[in-house]
mmCIF file of C-alpha atoms in Angstrom:
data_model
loop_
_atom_site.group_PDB
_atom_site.id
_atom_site.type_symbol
_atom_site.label_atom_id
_atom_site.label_comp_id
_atom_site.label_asym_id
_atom_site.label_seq_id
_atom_site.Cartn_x
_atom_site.Cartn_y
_atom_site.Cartn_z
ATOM 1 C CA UNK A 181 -30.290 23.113 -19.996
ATOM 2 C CA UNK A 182 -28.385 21.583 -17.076
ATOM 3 C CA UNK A 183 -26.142 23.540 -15.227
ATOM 4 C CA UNK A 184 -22.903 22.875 -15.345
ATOM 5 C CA UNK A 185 -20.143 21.900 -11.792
ATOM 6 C CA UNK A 186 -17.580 24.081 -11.365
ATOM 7 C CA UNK A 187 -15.409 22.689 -8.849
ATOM 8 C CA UNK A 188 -14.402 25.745 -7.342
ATOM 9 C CA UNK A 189 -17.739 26.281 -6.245
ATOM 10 C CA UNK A 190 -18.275 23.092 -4.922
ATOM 11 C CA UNK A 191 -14.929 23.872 -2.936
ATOM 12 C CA UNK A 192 -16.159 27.210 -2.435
ATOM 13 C CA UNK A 193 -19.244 26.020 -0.474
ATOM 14 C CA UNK A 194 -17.494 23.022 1.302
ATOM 15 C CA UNK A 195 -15.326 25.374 3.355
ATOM 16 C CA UNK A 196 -17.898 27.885 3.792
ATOM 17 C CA UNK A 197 -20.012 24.720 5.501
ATOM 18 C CA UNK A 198 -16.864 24.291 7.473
ATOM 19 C CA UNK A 199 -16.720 27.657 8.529
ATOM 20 C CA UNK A 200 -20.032 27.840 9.645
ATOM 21 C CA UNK A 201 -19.584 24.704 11.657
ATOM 22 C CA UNK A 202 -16.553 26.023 13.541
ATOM 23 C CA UNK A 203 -18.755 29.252 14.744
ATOM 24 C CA UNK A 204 -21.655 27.187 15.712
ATOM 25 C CA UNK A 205 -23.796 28.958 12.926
ATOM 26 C CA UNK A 206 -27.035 27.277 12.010
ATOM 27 C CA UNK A 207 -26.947 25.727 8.431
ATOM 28 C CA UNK A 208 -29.590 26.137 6.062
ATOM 29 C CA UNK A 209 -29.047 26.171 2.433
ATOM 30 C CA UNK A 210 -29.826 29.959 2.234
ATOM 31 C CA UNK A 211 -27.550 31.226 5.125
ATOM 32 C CA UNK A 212 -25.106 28.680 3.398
ATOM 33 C CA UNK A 213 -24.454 30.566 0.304
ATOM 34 C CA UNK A 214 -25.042 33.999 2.147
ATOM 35 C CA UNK A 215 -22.027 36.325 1.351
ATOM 36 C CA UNK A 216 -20.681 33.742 -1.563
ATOM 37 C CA UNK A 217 -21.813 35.380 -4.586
ATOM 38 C CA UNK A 218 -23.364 32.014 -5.639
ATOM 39 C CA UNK A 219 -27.064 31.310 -5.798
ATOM 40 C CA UNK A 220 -29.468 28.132 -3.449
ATOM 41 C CA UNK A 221 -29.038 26.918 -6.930
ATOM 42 C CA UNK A 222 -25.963 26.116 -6.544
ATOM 43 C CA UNK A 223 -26.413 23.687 -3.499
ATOM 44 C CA UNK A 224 -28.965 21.538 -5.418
ATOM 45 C CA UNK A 225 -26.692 21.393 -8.362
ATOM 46 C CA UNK A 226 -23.313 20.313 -6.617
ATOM 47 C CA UNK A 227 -24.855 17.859 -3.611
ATOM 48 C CA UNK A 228 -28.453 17.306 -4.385
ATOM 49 C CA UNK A 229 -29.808 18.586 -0.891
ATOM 50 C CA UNK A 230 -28.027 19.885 1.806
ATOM 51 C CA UNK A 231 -28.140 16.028 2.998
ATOM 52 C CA UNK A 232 -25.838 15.349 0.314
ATOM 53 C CA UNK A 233 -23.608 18.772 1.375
ATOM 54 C CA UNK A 234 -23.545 16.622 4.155
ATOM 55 C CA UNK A 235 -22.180 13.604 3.023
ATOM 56 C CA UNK A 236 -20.075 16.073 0.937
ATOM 57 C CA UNK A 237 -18.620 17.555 4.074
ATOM 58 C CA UNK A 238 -18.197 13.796 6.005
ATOM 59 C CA UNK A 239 -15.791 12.682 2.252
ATOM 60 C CA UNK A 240 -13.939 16.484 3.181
ATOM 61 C CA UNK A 241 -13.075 15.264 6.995
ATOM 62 C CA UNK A 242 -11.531 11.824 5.505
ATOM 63 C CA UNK A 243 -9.923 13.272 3.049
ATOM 64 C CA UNK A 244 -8.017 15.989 5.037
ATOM 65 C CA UNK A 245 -7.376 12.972 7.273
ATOM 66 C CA UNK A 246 -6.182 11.189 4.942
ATOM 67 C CA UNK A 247 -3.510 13.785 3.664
ATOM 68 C CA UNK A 248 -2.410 14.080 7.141
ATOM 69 C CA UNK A 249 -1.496 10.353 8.454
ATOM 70 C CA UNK A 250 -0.370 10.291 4.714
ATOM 71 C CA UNK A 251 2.365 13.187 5.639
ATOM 72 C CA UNK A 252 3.683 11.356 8.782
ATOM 73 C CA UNK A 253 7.621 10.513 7.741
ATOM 74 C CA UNK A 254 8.340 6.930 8.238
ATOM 75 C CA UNK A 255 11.801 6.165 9.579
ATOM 76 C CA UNK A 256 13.634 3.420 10.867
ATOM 77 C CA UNK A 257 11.188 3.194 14.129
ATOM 78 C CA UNK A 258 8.553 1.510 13.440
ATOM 79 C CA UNK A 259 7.124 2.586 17.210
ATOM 80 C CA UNK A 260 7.890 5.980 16.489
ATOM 81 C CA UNK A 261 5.973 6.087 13.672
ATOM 82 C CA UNK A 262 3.068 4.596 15.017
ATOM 83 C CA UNK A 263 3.127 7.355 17.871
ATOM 84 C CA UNK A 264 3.438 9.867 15.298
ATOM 85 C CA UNK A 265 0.668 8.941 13.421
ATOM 86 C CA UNK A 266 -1.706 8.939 16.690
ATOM 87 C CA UNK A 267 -0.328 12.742 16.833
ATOM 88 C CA UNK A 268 -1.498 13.292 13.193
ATOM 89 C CA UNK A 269 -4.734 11.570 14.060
ATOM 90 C CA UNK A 270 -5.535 13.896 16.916
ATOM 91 C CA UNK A 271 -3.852 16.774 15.693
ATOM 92 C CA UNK A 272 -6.214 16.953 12.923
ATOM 93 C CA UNK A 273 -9.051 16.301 15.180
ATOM 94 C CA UNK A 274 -8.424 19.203 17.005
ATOM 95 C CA UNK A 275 -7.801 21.399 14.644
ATOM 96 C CA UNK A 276 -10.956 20.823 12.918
ATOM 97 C CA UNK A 277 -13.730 19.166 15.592
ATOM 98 C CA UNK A 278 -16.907 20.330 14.020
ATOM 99 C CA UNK A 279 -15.950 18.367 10.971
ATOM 100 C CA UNK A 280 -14.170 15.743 12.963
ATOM 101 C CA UNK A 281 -17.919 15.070 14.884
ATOM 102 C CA UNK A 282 -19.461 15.016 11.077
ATOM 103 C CA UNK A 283 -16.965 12.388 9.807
ATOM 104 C CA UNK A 284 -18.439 9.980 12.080
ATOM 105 C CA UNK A 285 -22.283 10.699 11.701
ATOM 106 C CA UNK A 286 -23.673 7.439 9.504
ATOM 107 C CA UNK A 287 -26.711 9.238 9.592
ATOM 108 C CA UNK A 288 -25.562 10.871 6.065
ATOM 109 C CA UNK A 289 -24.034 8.556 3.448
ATOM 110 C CA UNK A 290 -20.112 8.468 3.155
ATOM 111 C CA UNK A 291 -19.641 8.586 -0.768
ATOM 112 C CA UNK A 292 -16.263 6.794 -0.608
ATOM 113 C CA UNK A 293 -16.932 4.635 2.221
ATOM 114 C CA UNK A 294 -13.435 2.938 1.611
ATOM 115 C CA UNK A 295 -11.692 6.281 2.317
ATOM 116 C CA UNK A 296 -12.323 5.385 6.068
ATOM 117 C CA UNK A 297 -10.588 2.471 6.582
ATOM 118 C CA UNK A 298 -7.393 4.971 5.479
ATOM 119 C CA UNK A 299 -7.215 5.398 9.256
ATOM 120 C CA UNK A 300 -7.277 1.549 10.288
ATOM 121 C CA UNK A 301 -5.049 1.016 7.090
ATOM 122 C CA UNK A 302 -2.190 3.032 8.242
ATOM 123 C CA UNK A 303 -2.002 1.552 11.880
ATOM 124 C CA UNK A 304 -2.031 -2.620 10.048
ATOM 125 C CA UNK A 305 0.649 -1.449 7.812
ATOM 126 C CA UNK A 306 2.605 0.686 11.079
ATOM 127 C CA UNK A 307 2.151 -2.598 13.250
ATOM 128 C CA UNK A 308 3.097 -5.081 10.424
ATOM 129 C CA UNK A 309 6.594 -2.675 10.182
ATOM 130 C CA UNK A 310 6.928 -3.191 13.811
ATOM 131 C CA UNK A 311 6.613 -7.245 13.677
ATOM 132 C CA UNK A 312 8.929 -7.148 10.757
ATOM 133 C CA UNK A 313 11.401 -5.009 12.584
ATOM 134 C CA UNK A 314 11.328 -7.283 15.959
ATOM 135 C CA UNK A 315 9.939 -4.655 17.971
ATOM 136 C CA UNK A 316 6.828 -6.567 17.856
ATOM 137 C CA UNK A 317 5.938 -10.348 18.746
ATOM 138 C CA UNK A 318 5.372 -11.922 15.552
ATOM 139 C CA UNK A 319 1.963 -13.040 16.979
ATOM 140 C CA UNK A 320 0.574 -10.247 16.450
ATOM 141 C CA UNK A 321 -2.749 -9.524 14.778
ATOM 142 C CA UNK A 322 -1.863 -6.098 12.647
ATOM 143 C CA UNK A 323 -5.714 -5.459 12.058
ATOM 144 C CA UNK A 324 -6.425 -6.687 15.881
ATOM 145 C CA UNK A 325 -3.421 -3.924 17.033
ATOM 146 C CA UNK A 326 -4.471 -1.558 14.609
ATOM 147 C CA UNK A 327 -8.218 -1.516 16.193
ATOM 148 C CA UNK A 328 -6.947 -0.765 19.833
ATOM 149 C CA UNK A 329 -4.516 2.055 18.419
ATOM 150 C CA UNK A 330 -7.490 3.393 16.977
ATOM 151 C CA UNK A 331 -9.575 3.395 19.574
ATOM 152 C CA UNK A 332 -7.340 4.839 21.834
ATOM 153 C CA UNK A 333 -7.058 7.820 19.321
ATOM 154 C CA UNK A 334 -10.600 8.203 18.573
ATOM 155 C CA UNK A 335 -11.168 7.988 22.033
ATOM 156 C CA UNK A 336 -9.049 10.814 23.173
ATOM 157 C CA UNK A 337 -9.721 12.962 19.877
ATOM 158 C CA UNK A 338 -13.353 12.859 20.784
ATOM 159 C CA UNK A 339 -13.740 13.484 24.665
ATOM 160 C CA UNK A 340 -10.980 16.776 24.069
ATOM 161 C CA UNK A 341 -12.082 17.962 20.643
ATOM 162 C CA UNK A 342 -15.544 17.789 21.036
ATOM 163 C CA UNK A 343 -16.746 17.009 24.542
ATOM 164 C CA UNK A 344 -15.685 16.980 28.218
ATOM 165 C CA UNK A 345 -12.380 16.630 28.476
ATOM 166 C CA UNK A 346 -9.505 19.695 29.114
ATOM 167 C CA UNK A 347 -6.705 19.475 26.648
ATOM 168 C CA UNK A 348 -4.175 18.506 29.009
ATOM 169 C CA UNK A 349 -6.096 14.918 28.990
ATOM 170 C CA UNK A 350 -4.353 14.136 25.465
ATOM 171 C CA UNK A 351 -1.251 13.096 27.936
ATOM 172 C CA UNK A 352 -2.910 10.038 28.832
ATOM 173 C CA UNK A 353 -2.498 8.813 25.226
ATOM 174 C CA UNK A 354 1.402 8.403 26.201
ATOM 175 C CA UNK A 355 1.012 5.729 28.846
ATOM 176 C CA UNK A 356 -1.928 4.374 27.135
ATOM 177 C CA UNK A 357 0.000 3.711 23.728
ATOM 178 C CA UNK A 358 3.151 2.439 25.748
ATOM 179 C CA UNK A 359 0.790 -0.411 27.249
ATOM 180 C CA UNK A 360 -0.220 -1.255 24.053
ATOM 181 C CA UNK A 361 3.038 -1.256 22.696
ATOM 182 C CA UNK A 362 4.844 -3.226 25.419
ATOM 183 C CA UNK A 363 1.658 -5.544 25.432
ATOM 184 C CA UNK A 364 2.376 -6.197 21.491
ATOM 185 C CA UNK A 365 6.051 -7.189 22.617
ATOM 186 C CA UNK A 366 8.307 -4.179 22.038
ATOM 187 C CA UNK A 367 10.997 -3.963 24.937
ATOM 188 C CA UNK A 368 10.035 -1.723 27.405
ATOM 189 C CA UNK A 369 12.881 1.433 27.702
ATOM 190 C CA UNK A 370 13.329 0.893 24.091
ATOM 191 C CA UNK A 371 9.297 1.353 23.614
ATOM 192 C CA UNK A 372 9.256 4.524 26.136
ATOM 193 C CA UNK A 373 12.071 6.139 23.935
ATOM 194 C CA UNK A 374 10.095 5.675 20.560
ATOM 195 C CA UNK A 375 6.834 6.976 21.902
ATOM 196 C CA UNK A 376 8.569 9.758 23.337
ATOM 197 C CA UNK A 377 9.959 10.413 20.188
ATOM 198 C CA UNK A 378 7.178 10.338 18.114
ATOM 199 C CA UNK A 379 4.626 12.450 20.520
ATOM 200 C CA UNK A 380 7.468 15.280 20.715
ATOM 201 C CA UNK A 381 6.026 16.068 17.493
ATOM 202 C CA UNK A 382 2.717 16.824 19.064
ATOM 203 C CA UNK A 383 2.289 20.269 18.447
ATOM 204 C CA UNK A 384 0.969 22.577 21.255
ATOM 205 C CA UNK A 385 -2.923 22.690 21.737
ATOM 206 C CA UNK A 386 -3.023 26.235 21.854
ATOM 207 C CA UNK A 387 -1.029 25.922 18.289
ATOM 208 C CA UNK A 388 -3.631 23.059 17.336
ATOM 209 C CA UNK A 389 -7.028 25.263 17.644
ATOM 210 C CA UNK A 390 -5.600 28.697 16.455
ATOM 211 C CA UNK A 391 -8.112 29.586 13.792
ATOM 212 C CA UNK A 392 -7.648 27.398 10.813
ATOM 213 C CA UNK A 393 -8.187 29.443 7.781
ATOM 214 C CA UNK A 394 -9.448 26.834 4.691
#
């Protein structure tokens, strides 16, 4: 008879993978469902393999991403928005960097692969609002801007959250994103304002990697 998913297992074991990561505890599909109450069993019957918890766990990262770019407010500044969504991006970096490194390891499948252009998605539709509102020259490539944001981002999120870089380096992303900005076209006082704006809603870093209880 085949066993039946119950999602709150599959949840169950997701965040106890996330956990694990966060301690730097080895992963193995025993030590996995140590202390759950749920059998090796249940691995096999919810990802496959613990390649396919994996994969499961990559889907997790851009989903929680997702949910937080989707929870930026959008206002009247299209600038300010775009700032604020680079302090989602790396906000949720930081606050979860094992998971943050997984996201980005092709060498498991991602089984919504679209869910990771949410990211890029976000930015196009930011930097179209900023060519519609004139803060932006209106020869600007959304997708082209979009990729530079994102890079910038990534960039930062990666060398603090999970390698060499002290925290206080996530201040570069201020004059970084104003050179992108003012390079798009957006007047230059009115540009430092905006970004200003939106990366006073940076929280602190020492806020960012208090334990994170999932």
């Amino acid at each position: 008879m085949a066993r039946l998913k119950d999602p709150a297992v599959r949840a169950q074991l997701l965040d106890r993978a996330a956990q694990m990561l966060r301690v730097r505890e080895p992963i193995t599909i025993r030590s996995l469902v140590s202390g759950t109450g749920v059998s090796t069993m249940a691995v096999y019957t919810h990802f496959g393999s613990l390649p396919g918890l994996w994969s499961a766990l990559r889907q997790e990262g851009f989903t929680e991403l997702s949910s937080a770019l989707s929870a930026v407010r959008t206002t009247d500044d299209p600038v300010r928005d775009l700032t604020a969504l680079g302090v989602a991006y790396v906000s949720n970096a930081l606050a979860n960097p094992d998971l943050y490194r997984v996201m980005f390891d092709e060498g498991f499948a991602l089984p919504d692969p679209e869910s990771a252009n949410d990211t890029l998605r976000s930015l196009v539709i930011g930097a179209q609002r900023a060519v519609a509102a004139g803060r932006f020259s209106t020869d600007t490539d959304p997708v082209e801007f979009a990729t530079r944001a994102w890079v910038i981002g990534h960039g930062l999120a990666s060398l603090v959250a999970t390698g060499p870089l002290p925290d206080a380096a996530l201040d570069h992303a201020v004059p970084l994103l104003t050179a992108l900005y003012i390079g798009a076209g957006d007047d230059p006082a009115r540009c430092r304002e905006s970004v200003r704006l939106g990366w006073t809603l940076a929280p602190s870093t020492d806020a960012i990697r208090s334990p994170n209880p999932r």
